[in-house]
Every structure is written in C-alpha cells, then in structure tokens.
JSON list of C-alpha atoms in Angstrom, two decimals:
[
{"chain": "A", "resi": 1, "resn": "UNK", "atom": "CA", "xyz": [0.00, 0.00, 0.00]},
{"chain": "A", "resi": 2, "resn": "UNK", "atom": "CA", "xyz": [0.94, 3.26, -0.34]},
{"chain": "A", "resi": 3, "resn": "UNK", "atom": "CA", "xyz": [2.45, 5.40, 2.61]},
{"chain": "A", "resi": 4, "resn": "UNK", "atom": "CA", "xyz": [2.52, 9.26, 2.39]},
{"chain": "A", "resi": 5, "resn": "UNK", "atom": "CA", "xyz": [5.52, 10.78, 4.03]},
{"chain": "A", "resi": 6, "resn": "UNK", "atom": "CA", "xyz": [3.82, 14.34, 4.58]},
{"chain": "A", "resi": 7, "resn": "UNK", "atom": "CA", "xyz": [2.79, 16.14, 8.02]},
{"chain": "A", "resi": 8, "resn": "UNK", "atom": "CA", "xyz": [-0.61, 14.67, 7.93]},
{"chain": "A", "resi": 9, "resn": "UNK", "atom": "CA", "xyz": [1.69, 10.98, 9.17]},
{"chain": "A", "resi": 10, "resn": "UNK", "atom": "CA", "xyz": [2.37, 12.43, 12.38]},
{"chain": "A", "resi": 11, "resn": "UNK", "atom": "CA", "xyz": [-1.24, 13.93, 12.85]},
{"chain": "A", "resi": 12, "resn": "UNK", "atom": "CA", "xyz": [-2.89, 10.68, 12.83]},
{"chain": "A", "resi": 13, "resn": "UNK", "atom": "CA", "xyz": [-0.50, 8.44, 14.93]},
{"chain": "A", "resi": 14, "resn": "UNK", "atom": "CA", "xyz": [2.66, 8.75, 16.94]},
{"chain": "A", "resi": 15, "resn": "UNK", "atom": "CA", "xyz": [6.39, 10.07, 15.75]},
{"chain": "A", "resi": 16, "resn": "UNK", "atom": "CA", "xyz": [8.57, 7.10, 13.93]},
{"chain": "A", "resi": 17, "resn": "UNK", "atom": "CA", "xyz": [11.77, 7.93, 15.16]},
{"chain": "A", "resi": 18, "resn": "UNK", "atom": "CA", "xyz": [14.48, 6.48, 16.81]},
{"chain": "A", "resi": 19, "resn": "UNK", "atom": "CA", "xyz": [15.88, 9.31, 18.34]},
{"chain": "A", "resi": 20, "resn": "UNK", "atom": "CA", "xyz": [14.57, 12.81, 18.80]},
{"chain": "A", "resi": 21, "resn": "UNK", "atom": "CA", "xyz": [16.75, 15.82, 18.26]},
{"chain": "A", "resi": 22, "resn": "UNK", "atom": "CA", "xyz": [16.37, 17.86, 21.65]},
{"chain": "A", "resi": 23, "resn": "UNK", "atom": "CA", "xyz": [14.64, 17.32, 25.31]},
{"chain": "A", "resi": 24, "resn": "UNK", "atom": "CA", "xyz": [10.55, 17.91, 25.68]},
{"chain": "A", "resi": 25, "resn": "UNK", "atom": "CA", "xyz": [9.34, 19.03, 28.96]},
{"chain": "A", "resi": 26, "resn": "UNK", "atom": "CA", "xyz": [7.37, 15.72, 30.89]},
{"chain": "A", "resi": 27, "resn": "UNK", "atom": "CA", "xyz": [5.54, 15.52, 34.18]},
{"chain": "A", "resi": 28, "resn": "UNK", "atom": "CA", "xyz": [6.76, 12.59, 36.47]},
{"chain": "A", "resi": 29, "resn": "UNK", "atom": "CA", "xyz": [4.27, 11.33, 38.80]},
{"chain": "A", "resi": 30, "resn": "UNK", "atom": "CA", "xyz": [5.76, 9.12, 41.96]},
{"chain": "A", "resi": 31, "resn": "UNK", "atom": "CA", "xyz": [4.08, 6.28, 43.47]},
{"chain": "A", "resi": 32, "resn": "UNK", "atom": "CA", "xyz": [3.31, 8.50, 46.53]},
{"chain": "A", "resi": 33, "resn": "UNK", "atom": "CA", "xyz": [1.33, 11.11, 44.20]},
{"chain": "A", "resi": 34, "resn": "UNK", "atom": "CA", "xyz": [4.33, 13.42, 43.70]},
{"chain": "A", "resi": 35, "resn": "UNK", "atom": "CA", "xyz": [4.58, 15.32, 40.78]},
{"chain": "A", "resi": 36, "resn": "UNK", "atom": "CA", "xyz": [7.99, 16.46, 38.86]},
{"chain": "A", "resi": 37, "resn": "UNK", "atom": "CA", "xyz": [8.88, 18.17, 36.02]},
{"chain": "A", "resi": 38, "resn": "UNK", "atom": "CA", "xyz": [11.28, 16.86, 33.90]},
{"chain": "A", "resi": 39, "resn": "UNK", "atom": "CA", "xyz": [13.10, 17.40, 30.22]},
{"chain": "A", "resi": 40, "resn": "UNK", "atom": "CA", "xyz": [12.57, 14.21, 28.66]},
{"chain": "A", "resi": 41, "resn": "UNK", "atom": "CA", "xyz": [14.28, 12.66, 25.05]},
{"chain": "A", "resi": 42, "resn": "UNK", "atom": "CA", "xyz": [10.57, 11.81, 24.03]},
{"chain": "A", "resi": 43, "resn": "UNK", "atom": "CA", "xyz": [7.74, 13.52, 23.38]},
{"chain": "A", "resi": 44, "resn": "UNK", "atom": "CA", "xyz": [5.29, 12.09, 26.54]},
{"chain": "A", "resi": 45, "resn": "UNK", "atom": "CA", "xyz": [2.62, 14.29, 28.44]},
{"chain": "A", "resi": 46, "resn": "UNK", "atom": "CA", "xyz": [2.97, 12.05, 31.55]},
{"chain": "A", "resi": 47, "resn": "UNK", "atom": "CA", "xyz": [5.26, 9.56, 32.49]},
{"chain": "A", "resi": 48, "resn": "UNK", "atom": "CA", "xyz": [4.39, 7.48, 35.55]},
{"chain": "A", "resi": 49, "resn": "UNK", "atom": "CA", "xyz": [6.71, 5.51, 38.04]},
{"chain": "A", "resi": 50, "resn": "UNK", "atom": "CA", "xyz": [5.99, 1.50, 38.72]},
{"chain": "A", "resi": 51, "resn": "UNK", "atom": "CA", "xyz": [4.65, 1.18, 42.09]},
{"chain": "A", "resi": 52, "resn": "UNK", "atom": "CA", "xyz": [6.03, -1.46, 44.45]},
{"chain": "A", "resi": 53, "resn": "UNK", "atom": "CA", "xyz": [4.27, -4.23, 45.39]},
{"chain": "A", "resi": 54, "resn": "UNK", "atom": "CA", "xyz": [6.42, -5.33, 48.51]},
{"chain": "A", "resi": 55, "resn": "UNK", "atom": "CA", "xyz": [5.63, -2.09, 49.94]},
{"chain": "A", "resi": 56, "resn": "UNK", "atom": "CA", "xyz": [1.87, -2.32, 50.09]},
{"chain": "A", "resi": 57, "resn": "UNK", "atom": "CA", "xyz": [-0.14, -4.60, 52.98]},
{"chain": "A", "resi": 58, "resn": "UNK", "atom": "CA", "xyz": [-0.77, -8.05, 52.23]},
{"chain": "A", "resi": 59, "resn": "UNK", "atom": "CA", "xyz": [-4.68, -7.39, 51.91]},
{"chain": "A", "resi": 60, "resn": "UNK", "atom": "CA", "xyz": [-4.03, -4.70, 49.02]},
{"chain": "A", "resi": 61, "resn": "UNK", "atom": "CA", "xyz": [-1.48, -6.75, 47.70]},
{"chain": "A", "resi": 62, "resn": "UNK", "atom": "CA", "xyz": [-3.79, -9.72, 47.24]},
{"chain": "A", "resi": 63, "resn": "UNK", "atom": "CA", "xyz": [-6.43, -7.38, 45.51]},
{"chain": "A", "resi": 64, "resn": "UNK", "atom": "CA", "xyz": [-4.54, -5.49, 42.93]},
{"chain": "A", "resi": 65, "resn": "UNK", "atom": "CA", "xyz": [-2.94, -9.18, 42.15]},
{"chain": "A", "resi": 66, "resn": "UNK", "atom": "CA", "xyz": [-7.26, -10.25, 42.03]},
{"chain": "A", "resi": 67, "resn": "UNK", "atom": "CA", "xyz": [-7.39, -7.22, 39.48]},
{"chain": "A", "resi": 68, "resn": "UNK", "atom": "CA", "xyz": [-4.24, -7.67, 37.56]},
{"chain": "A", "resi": 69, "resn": "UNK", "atom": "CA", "xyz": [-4.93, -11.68, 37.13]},
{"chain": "A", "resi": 70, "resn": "UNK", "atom": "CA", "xyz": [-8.22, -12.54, 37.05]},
{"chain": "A", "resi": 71, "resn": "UNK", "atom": "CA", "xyz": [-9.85, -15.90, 38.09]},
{"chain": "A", "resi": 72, "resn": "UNK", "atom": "CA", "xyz": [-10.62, -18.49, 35.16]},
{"chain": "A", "resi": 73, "resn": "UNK", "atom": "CA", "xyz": [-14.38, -18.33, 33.60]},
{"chain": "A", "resi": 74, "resn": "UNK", "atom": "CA", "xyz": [-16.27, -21.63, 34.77]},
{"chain": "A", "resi": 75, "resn": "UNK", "atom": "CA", "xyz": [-17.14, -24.07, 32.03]},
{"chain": "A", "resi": 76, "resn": "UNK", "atom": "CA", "xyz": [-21.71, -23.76, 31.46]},
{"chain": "A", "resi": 77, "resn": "UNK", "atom": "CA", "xyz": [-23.29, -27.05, 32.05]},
{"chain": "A", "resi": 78, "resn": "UNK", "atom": "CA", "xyz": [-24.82, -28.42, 29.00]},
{"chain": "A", "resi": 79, "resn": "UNK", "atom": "CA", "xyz": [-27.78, -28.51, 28.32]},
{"chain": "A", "resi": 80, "resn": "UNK", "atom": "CA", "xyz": [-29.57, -32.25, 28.55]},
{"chain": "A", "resi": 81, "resn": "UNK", "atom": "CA", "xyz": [-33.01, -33.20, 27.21]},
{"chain": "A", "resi": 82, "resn": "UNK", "atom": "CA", "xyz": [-33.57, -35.44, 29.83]},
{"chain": "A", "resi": 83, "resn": "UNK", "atom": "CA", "xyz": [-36.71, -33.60, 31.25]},
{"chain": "A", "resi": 84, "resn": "UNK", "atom": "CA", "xyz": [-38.80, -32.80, 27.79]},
{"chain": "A", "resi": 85, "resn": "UNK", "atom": "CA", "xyz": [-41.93, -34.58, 26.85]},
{"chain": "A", "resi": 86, "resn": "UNK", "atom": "CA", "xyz": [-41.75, -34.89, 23.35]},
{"chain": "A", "resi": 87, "resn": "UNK", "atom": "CA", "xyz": [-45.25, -35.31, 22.97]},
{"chain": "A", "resi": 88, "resn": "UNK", "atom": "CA", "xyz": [-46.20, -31.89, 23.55]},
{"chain": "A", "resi": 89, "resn": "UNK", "atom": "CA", "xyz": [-43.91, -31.09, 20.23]},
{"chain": "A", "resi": 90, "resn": "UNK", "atom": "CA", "xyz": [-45.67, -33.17, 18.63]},
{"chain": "A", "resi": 91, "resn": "UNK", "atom": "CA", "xyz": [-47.77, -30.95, 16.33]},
{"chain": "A", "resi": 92, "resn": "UNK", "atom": "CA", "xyz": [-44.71, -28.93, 15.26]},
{"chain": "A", "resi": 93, "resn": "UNK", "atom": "CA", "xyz": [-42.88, -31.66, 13.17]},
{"chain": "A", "resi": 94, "resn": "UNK", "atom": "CA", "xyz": [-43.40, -32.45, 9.81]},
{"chain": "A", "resi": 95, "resn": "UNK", "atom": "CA", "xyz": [-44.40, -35.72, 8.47]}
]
C-alpha cells in the first residue's frame, strides 16, 4: 500500500523515530502522588513511576494481584433433554 511521508503521518498516529533531536518538557508522577517536572528525550505528556508491590499490605497486595490476574471463567453445564416430553412437540414436526 501506499504510505505518504507528509505532516498529515504524524497527525494521525505517533512520531517514527528512533531518536529525537532535543529534550521535551514531561511531568513525572511518583508512586506516593508526587509530581515532577522533567526534560525528557521523548515527546510524553505524563510519564508514571511503577509502584512497588512489597511495599503495600498483604490485603491490598492480594487485591490489585485479584485485578491484575483474574480468576478463570467456569465451564456452562450443558444442556440435557432429559426432562422434555416430546409429545407436547408433537404438532410442530413435519411428516
């Protein structure tokens, strides 16, 4: 397909570059809430630091690991047609 190199590329999506040519100014939140300003090599809005899990009580622990992983879906019971009179469907086939 055809790509168009043209200002309208960088409009739509992100920058494709490797490197960027000078610092852009960034706000660096902290786990605590903490904000900083900061010159950073990419062009971000926000950048936000990992928070640490050993840290944290065990009970909060537990529930952001209940958020970030959650449980399995249960298989559905199938359905059986042990409990149908066929009788009263009688009328609806053809013959």
């Amino acid at each position: 397909s055809c790509v168009r190199s043209n200002s309208n590329r960088a409009a739509i999506s992100h920058l494709h570059r490797q490197l960027y040519g000078r610092l852009y100014p960034v706000l660096l939140v902290n786990t605590d809430g903490s904000t900083v300003r900061l010159r950073y090599s990419e062009p971000k809005r926000i950048l936000m630091m990992p928070l640490d899990s050993s840290t944290l009580p065990e009970a909060e622990r537990k529930a952001r690991l209940r958020r970030h992983f959650p449980s399995k879906p249960k298989p559905k019971q199938e359905e059986t047609f042990d409990g149908i009179d066929l009788d009263t469907y009688k009328k609806f086939w053809k013959k």
